[in-house]
CSV table of C-alpha atoms in Angstrom, one decimal:
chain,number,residue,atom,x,y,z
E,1,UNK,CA,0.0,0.0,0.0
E,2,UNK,CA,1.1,3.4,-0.8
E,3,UNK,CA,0.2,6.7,0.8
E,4,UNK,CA,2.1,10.1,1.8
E,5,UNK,CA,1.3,12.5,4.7
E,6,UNK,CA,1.6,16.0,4.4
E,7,UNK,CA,2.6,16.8,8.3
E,8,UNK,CA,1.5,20.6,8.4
E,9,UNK,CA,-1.9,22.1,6.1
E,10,UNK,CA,-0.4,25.2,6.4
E,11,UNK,CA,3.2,26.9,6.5
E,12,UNK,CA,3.8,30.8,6.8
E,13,UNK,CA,7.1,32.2,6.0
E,14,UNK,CA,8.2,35.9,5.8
E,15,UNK,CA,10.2,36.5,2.1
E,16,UNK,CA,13.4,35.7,1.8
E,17,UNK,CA,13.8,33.6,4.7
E,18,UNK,CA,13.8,29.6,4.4
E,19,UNK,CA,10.9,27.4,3.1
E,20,UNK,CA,10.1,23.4,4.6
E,21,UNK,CA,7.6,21.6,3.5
E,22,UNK,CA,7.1,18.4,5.1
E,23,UNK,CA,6.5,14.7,3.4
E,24,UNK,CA,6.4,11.0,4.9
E,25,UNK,CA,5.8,8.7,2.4
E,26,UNK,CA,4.6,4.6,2.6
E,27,UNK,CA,5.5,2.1,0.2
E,28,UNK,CA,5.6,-1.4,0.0
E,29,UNK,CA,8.6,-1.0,-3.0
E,30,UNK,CA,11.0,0.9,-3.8
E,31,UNK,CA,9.1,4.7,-4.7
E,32,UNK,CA,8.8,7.1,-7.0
E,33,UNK,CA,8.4,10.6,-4.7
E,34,UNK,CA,7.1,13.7,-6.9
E,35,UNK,CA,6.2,17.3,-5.8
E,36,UNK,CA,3.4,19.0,-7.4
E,37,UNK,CA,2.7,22.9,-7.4
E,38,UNK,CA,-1.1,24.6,-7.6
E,39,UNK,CA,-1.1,28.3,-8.3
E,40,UNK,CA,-4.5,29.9,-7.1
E,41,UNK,CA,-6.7,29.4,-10.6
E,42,UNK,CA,-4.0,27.3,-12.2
E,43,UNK,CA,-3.8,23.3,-13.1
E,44,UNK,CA,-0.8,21.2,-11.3
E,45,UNK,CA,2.4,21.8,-12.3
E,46,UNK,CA,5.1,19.2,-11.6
E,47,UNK,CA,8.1,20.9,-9.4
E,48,UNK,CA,10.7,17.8,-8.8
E,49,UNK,CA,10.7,13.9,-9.2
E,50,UNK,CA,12.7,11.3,-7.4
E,51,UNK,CA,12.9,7.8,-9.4
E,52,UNK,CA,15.8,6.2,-7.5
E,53,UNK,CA,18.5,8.3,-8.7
E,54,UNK,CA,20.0,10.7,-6.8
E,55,UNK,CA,18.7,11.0,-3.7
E,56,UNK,CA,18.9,14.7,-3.6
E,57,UNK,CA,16.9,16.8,-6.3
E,58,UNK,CA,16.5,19.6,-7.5
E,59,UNK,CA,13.4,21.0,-9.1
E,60,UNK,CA,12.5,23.9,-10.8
E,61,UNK,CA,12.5,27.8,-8.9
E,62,UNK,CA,14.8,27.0,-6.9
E,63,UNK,CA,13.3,24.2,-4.9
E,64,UNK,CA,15.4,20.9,-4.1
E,65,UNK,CA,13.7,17.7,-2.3
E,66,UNK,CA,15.7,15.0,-0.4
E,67,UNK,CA,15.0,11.5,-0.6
E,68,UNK,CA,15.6,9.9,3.1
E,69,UNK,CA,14.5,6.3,3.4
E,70,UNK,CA,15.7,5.6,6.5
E,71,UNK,CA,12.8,8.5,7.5
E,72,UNK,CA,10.7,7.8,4.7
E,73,UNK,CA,10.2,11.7,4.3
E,74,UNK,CA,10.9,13.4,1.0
E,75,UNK,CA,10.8,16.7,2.6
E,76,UNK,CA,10.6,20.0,0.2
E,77,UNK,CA,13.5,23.1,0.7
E,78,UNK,CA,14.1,26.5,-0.8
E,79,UNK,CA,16.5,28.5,0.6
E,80,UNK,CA,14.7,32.0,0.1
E,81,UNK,CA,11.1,32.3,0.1
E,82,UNK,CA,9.8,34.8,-3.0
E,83,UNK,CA,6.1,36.0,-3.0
E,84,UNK,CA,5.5,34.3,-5.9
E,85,UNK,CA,6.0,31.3,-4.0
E,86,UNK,CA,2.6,31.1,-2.7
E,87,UNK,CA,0.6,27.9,-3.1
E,88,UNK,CA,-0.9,24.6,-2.5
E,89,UNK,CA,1.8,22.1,-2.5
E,90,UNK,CA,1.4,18.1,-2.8
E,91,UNK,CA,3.5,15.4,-2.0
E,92,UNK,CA,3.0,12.5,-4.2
E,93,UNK,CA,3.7,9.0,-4.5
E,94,UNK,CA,4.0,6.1,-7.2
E,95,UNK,CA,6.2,3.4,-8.0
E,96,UNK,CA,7.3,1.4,-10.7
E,97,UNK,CA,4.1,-0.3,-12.9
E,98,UNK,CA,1.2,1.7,-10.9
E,99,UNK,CA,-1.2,3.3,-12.8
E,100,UNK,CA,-2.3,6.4,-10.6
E,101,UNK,CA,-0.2,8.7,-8.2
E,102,UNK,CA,-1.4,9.2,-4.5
E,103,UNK,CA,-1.4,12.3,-3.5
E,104,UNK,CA,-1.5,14.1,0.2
E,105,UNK,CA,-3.7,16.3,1.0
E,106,UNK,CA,-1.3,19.5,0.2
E,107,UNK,CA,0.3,22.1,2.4
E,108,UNK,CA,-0.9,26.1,1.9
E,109,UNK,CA,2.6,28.0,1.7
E,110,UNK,CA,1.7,31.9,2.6
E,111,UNK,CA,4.1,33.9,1.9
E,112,UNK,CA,4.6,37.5,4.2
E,113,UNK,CA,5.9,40.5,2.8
R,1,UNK,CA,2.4,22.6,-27.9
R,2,UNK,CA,-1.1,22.6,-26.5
R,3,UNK,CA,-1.7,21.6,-22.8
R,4,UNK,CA,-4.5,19.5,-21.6
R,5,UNK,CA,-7.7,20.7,-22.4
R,6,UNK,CA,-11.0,19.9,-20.1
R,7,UNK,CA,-14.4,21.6,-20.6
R,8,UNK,CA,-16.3,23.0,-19.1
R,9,UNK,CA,-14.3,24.6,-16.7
R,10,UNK,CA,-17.8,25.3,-14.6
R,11,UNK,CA,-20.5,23.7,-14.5
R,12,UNK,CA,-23.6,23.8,-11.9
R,13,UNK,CA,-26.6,21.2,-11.8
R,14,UNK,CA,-29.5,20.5,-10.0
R,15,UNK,CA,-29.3,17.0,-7.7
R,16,UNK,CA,-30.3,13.9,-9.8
R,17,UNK,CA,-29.3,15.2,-13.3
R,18,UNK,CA,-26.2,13.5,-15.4
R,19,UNK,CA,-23.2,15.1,-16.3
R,20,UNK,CA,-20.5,14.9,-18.3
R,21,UNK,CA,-17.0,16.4,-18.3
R,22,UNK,CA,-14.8,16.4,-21.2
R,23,UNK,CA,-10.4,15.9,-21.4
R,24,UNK,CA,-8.6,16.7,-23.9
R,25,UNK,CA,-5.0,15.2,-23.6
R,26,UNK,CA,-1.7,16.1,-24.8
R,27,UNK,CA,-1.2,14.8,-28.6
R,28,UNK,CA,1.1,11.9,-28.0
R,29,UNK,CA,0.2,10.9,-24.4
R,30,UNK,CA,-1.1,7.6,-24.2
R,31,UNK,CA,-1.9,7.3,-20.4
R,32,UNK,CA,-5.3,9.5,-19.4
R,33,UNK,CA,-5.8,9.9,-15.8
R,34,UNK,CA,-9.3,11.3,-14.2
R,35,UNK,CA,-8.9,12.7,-10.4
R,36,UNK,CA,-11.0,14.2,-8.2
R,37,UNK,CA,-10.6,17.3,-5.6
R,38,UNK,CA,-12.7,17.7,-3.1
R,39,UNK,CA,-12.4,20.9,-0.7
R,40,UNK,CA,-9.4,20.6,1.5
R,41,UNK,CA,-8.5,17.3,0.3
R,42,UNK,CA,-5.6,16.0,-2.0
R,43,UNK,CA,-6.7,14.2,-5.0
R,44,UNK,CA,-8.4,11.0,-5.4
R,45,UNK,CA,-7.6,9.2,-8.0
R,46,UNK,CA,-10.9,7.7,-10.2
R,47,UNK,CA,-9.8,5.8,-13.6
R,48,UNK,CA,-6.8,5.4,-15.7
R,49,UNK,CA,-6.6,4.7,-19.4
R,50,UNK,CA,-3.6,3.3,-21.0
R,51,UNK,CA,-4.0,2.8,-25.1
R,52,UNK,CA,-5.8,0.3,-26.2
R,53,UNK,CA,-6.0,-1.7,-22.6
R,54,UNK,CA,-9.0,-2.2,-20.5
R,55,UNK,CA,-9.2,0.7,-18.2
R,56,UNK,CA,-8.0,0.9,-14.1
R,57,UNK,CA,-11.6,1.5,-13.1
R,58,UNK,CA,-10.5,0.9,-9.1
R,59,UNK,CA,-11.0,4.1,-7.9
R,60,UNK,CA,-14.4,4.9,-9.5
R,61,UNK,CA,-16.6,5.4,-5.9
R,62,UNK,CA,-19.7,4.3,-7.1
R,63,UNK,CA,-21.8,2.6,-10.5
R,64,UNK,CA,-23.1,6.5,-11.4
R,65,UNK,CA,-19.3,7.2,-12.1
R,66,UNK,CA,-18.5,5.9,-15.6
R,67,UNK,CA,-15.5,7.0,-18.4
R,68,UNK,CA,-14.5,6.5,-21.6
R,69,UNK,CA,-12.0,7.1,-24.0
R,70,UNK,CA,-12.8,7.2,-28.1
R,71,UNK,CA,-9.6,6.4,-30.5
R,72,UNK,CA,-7.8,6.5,-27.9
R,73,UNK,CA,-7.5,10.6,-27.1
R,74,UNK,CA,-10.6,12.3,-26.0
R,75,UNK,CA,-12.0,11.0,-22.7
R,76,UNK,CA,-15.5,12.0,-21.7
R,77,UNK,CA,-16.2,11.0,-17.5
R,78,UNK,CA,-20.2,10.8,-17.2
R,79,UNK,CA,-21.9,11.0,-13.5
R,80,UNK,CA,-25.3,10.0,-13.3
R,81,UNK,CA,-27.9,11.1,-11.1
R,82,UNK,CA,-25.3,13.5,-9.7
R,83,UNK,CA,-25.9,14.0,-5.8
R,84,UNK,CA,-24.5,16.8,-3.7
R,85,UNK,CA,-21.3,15.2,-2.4
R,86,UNK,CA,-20.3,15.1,-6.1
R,87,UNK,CA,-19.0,18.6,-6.1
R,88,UNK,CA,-15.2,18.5,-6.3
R,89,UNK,CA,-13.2,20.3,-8.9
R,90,UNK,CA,-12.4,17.3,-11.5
R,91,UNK,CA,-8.9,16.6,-12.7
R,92,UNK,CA,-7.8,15.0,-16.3
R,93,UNK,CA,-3.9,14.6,-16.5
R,94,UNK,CA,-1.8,13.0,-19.5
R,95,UNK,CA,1.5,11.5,-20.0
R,96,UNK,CA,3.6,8.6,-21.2
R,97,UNK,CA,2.7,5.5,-19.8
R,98,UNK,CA,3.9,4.6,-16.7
R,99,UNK,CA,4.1,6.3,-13.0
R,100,UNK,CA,7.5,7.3,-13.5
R,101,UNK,CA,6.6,10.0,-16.3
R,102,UNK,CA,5.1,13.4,-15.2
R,103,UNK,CA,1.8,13.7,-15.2
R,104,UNK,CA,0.5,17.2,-17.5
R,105,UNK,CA,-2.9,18.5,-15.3
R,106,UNK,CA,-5.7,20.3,-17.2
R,107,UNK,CA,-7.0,23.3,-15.3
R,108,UNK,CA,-10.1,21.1,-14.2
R,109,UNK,CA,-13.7,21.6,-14.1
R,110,UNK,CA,-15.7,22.7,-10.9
R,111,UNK,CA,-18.6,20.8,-10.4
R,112,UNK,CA,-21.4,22.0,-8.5
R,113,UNK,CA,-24.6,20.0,-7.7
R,114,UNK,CA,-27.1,22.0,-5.9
């Protein structure tokens, strides 16, 4: 069985200070960890994958994720929150010859000026 | 190139009627996925295409939900005798076959059933 957990609904950081978003992950096999990005009025947008590789990644705007199976957490970084940061985050999970993703229920990211 | 097209990208009906919800996929995508958003929720996966294959129907919640998929690109999802707990914002995403590949999300449609 699969299945992630988004450990906080919401996270408020002031701009240019760090960003964590927190992921724990479950999965019988080996994983395949994504996060996903949703602008307010926009579709999903894929920010970083981890498919066994290497175990740290680094996704698009300046977000990185670390795969840590010893914690089973695939937790998402940025080193300098920007406004345009702002957004519903998901942690997802797959693995080799599924066909669906799970998905957690998302974190809010506000961002204060 | 184009994105994944759904329509409409609203649509409000009245308890008991059907509706249907229309995906366009990526040209060249062969793996259609439907998902459903409820308020405050993550997504929920609902049916899977993959070419010419029988569908992955398993997370379909009840008989009223039904899909298909014509040639192989267009996907309609059909909900019949739509009740109140229906309304979600409904996701189509496309990609290459496989859970390894990114998924591309259409900007979904909001269902309301009043």
């Amino acid at each position: 069985a699969q299945s992630v957990t988004q450990l906080d609904s919401h996270v408020s950081v002031s701009e240019g200070t760090p960003v964590l978003l927190r992921c724990n992950y479950s999965s019988s096999y080996s994983p395949s960890l994504f996060w996903y990005v949703q602008h307010p009025n926009k579709g999903l947008q894929l920010l970083l994958k981890y498919t066994s590789a290497a175990t740290l990644v680094k996704g698009i705007n300046g977000f990185e994720a670390e795969f840590k199976k010893s914690e089973t957490s695939f937790h998402l970084t940025k080193p300098s929150a920007h406004m345009s940061d702002a957004a519903e985050y998901f942690c997802v999970v797959s693995q080799t010859g599924a066909n669906n993703l799970f998905f957690g229920t998302g974190t809010r990211l506000t961002v204060i000026p | 190139g184009a994105g994944v097209s759904q329509s409409p990208s609203n649509k409000v009906t009245e308890k008991g009627k059907d509706v249907e919800l229309r995906c366009d996929p990526i040209s060249g995508h062969t793996a259609l996925y439907w998902y459903r958003q409820s308020l405050g929720q993550g997504l929920e996966f609902l049916i899977y295409f993959q070419g010419n294959s029988a569908p992955d129907k398993s997370g379909l919640p009840s008989d009223r939900f039904s899909a298909e998929r014509t040639g192989g690109s267009v996907s309609t999802l059909t909900i019949q005798r739509t009740q109140q707990e229906d309304s979600a914002v409904y996701l189509c995403a496309s990609s290459y076959p496989g859970g390894l590949y990114e998924q591309y999300f259409g900007p979904g449609t909001r269902l309301t059933v009043t």
